[in-house]
mmCIF file of C-alpha atoms in Angstrom:
data_model
loop_
_atom_site.group_PDB
_atom_site.id
_atom_site.type_symbol
_atom_site.label_atom_id
_atom_site.label_comp_id
_atom_site.label_asym_id
_atom_site.label_seq_id
_atom_site.Cartn_x
_atom_site.Cartn_y
_atom_site.Cartn_z
ATOM 1 C CA MET G 195 283.918 -12.055 252.259
ATOM 2 C CA GLU G 196 283.724 -8.958 255.141
ATOM 3 C CA ASN G 197 280.774 -10.965 257.518
ATOM 4 C CA GLU G 198 282.919 -14.414 257.834
ATOM 5 C CA MET G 199 283.608 -15.234 261.041
ATOM 6 C CA PRO G 200 287.420 -15.785 262.120
ATOM 7 C CA PRO G 201 288.636 -19.439 262.200
ATOM 8 C CA ALA G 202 288.160 -19.721 266.287
ATOM 9 C CA GLN G 203 284.562 -18.558 266.019
ATOM 10 C CA GLN G 204 283.648 -21.393 263.380
ATOM 11 C CA CYS G 205 284.495 -24.365 265.647
ATOM 12 C CA GLY G 206 283.455 -25.543 267.702
ATOM 13 C CA ASP G 207 284.479 -26.267 271.657
ATOM 14 C CA GLY G 208 285.614 -29.925 271.813
ATOM 15 C CA HIS G 209 287.814 -28.674 268.210
ATOM 16 C CA GLY G 210 290.699 -26.857 267.361
ATOM 17 C CA THR G 211 291.688 -24.542 264.652
ATOM 18 C CA LEU G 212 294.191 -26.068 262.371
ATOM 19 C CA PRO G 213 293.581 -28.054 260.597
ATOM 20 C CA GLU G 214 289.936 -26.926 259.783
ATOM 21 C CA CYS G 215 288.272 -27.706 263.232
ATOM 22 C CA ALA G 216 290.128 -30.933 263.733
ATOM 23 C CA PRO G 217 289.229 -32.714 266.835
ATOM 24 C CA LEU G 218 291.222 -31.849 269.781
ATOM 25 C CA SER G 219 293.639 -34.784 271.224
ATOM 26 C CA VAL G 220 294.517 -35.688 274.454
ATOM 27 C CA PRO G 221 297.856 -36.527 275.256
ATOM 28 C CA PHE G 222 298.919 -39.822 276.627
ATOM 29 C CA VAL G 223 301.812 -40.185 278.653
ATOM 30 C CA PRO G 224 302.705 -43.771 280.209
ATOM 31 C CA PHE G 225 302.594 -43.919 283.928
ATOM 32 C CA GLN G 226 306.595 -44.701 284.948
ATOM 33 C CA GLN G 227 306.449 -47.813 286.570
ATOM 34 C CA THR G 228 308.575 -48.299 290.187
ATOM 35 C CA GLY G 229 312.056 -49.561 289.903
ATOM 36 C CA SER G 230 312.479 -48.071 286.296
ATOM 37 C CA LYS G 231 316.149 -48.085 284.732
ATOM 38 C CA ARG G 232 317.893 -44.724 285.163
ATOM 39 C CA PHE G 233 320.858 -43.224 282.989
ATOM 40 C CA GLU G 234 323.982 -41.887 284.421
ATOM 41 C CA THR G 235 323.802 -37.971 284.936
ATOM 42 C CA ASN G 236 325.291 -37.579 281.598
ATOM 43 C CA MET G 237 323.357 -39.584 279.693
ATOM 44 C CA ALA G 238 320.568 -38.199 281.161
ATOM 45 C CA LEU G 239 321.130 -34.692 280.025
ATOM 46 C CA ASN G 240 322.618 -35.730 277.217
ATOM 47 C CA HIS G 241 318.699 -37.604 276.106
ATOM 48 C CA GLY G 242 316.482 -35.033 278.011
ATOM 49 C CA THR G 243 315.251 -37.725 280.891
ATOM 50 C CA LEU G 244 316.801 -39.640 283.437
ATOM 51 C CA PHE G 245 314.529 -42.518 282.429
ATOM 52 C CA PRO G 246 315.517 -44.370 279.617
ATOM 53 C CA GLY G 247 311.644 -45.547 278.724
ATOM 54 C CA LEU G 248 310.965 -41.924 278.795
ATOM 55 C CA ASP G 249 313.970 -41.220 276.065
ATOM 56 C CA LEU G 250 312.570 -38.539 273.308
ATOM 57 C CA PRO G 251 314.471 -36.818 270.565
ATOM 58 C CA PHE G 252 316.629 -34.461 272.618
ATOM 59 C CA ARG G 253 319.418 -32.490 270.681
ATOM 60 C CA SER G 254 320.468 -29.260 272.586
ATOM 61 C CA LYS G 255 324.045 -30.304 274.313
ATOM 62 C CA ALA G 256 326.776 -28.402 274.641
ATOM 63 C CA GLU G 257 330.532 -29.629 274.335
ATOM 64 C CA PRO G 258 332.341 -28.605 276.908
ATOM 65 C CA THR G 259 335.423 -26.186 275.829
ATOM 66 C CA ASN G 260 336.992 -25.730 278.954
ATOM 67 C CA ALA G 261 337.586 -26.449 282.880
ATOM 68 C CA VAL G 262 334.968 -23.622 283.493
ATOM 69 C CA GLN G 263 332.465 -24.798 280.944
ATOM 70 C CA SER G 264 333.313 -28.998 282.196
ATOM 71 C CA ALA G 265 332.580 -27.580 285.868
ATOM 72 C CA LEU G 266 329.559 -25.932 284.628
ATOM 73 C CA ASN G 267 327.895 -28.709 282.439
ATOM 74 C CA GLU G 268 328.735 -31.358 285.403
ATOM 75 C CA LEU G 269 326.355 -28.879 287.698
ATOM 76 C CA GLN G 270 323.863 -29.023 285.221
ATOM 77 C CA ALA G 271 323.768 -32.454 284.710
ATOM 78 C CA LEU G 272 323.595 -33.199 288.856
ATOM 79 C CA GLU G 273 320.645 -30.298 289.069
ATOM 80 C CA PHE G 274 319.172 -32.419 285.743
ATOM 81 C CA VAL G 275 319.153 -35.863 287.392
ATOM 82 C CA ILE G 276 317.980 -33.785 290.880
ATOM 83 C CA VAL G 277 314.783 -32.194 288.792
ATOM 84 C CA GLU G 278 314.046 -35.495 287.479
ATOM 85 C CA LEU G 279 314.181 -37.394 290.485
ATOM 86 C CA GLY G 280 311.915 -35.341 292.239
ATOM 87 C CA LEU G 281 309.326 -34.914 289.532
ATOM 88 C CA TYR G 282 309.135 -38.729 289.742
ATOM 89 C CA LEU G 283 309.034 -39.323 293.399
ATOM 90 C CA ASP G 284 305.807 -36.604 293.574
ATOM 91 C CA THR G 285 304.137 -39.496 291.905
ATOM 92 C CA HIS G 286 306.268 -42.411 293.270
ATOM 93 C CA GLN G 287 306.791 -41.209 297.002
ATOM 94 C CA ASN G 288 307.198 -44.387 298.547
ATOM 95 C CA ASP G 289 309.805 -45.861 296.087
ATOM 96 C CA THR G 290 312.792 -45.361 298.260
ATOM 97 C CA GLU G 291 315.880 -46.580 296.420
ATOM 98 C CA ALA G 292 314.978 -43.319 294.553
ATOM 99 C CA PHE G 293 314.660 -41.225 297.487
ATOM 100 C CA ALA G 294 318.203 -42.660 298.490
ATOM 101 C CA LEU G 295 319.385 -41.626 295.037
ATOM 102 C CA PHE G 296 317.438 -38.289 295.243
ATOM 103 C CA ARG G 297 319.131 -37.660 298.321
ATOM 104 C CA GLN G 298 322.626 -38.965 297.168
ATOM 105 C CA TYR G 299 322.553 -36.486 293.745
ATOM 106 C CA VAL G 300 321.339 -33.519 296.168
ATOM 107 C CA ASP G 301 324.530 -34.127 298.478
ATOM 108 C CA MET G 302 326.801 -34.690 295.441
ATOM 109 C CA GLU G 303 325.201 -31.441 293.557
ATOM 110 C CA SER G 304 325.994 -29.251 297.036
ATOM 111 C CA GLN G 305 329.694 -30.224 296.731
ATOM 112 C CA ALA G 306 330.495 -29.809 293.196
ATOM 113 C CA ARG G 307 328.750 -26.233 293.359
ATOM 114 C CA LYS G 308 330.912 -25.381 296.251
ATOM 115 C CA ALA G 309 334.239 -26.820 294.563
ATOM 116 C CA TYR G 310 332.875 -24.950 291.341
ATOM 117 C CA THR G 311 332.044 -21.516 293.886
ATOM 118 C CA ALA G 312 335.591 -21.989 295.496
ATOM 119 C CA ARG G 313 337.459 -22.232 292.006
ATOM 120 C CA PHE G 314 335.257 -19.993 289.719
ATOM 121 C CA GLY G 315 333.098 -17.740 292.266
ATOM 122 C CA PRO G 316 329.711 -17.479 293.040
ATOM 123 C CA LEU G 317 327.521 -18.777 290.803
ATOM 124 C CA ARG G 318 324.043 -17.322 292.222
ATOM 125 C CA GLN G 319 323.866 -14.537 294.358
ATOM 126 C CA THR G 320 323.189 -16.505 297.433
ATOM 127 C CA ASP G 321 327.407 -17.949 297.309
ATOM 128 C CA ALA G 322 328.339 -14.972 297.685
ATOM 129 C CA ALA G 323 327.123 -15.206 301.271
ATOM 130 C CA ASP G 324 330.332 -17.984 301.579
ATOM 131 C CA GLY G 325 332.706 -15.097 300.787
ATOM 132 C CA ARG G 326 334.813 -13.032 302.836
ATOM 133 C CA THR G 327 332.795 -9.811 300.925
ATOM 134 C CA TYR G 328 330.321 -9.350 299.098
ATOM 135 C CA THR G 329 331.865 -10.764 295.269
ATOM 136 C CA TRP G 330 328.793 -11.471 292.846
ATOM 137 C CA LEU G 331 328.923 -8.195 290.720
ATOM 138 C CA LYS G 332 333.025 -9.581 290.402
ATOM 139 C CA GLU G 333 334.055 -10.261 286.923
ATOM 140 C CA PRO G 334 333.913 -12.871 285.268
ATOM 141 C CA TRP G 335 330.721 -13.935 285.133
ATOM 142 C CA PRO G 336 330.256 -17.789 285.015
ATOM 143 C CA TRP G 337 329.486 -17.759 281.206
ATOM 144 C CA ASN G 338 332.039 -15.150 280.112
ATOM 145 C CA PHE G 339 334.569 -16.556 281.455
ATOM 146 C CA GLN G 340 337.318 -18.187 279.022
ATOM 147 C CA GLU G 341 340.830 -20.053 280.210
ATOM 148 C CA GLY G 342 343.593 -17.898 281.302
ATOM 149 C CA GLY G 343 340.730 -14.822 282.411
ATOM 150 C CA ALA G 344 337.658 -12.637 281.310
ATOM 151 C CA LYS G 345 336.408 -12.208 277.322
#
């Protein structure tokens, strides 16, 4: 058995090593239609997609535990929807309704980020440029913050 070839060398092109030289598959993803239905922001984050037609099982949501976490979840949901709409617009550039929605969510995210940083401090290093002093390294970090003070 010392002269046996490793499985990768036994299988020819167009075949994978598991299970035993099975033919490779080509995934199929349906092309989205213009004007597809959309989830609300938090529902989109919970489902892992903005579009119900692309809804696949995804369960990795975090329940907010305090005001900071709620504000972070809101920002995360807005940013998620912006990315989803951006990906959709990559293939549907002429969907004016989706582009208007994209612009609306970008504005909402900008306002929510400003409100968050005004209340809890900077989330990104560049947010520290808006203050009177450089506050990026001051405690508490957003992920260490608890109601009433730092951990």
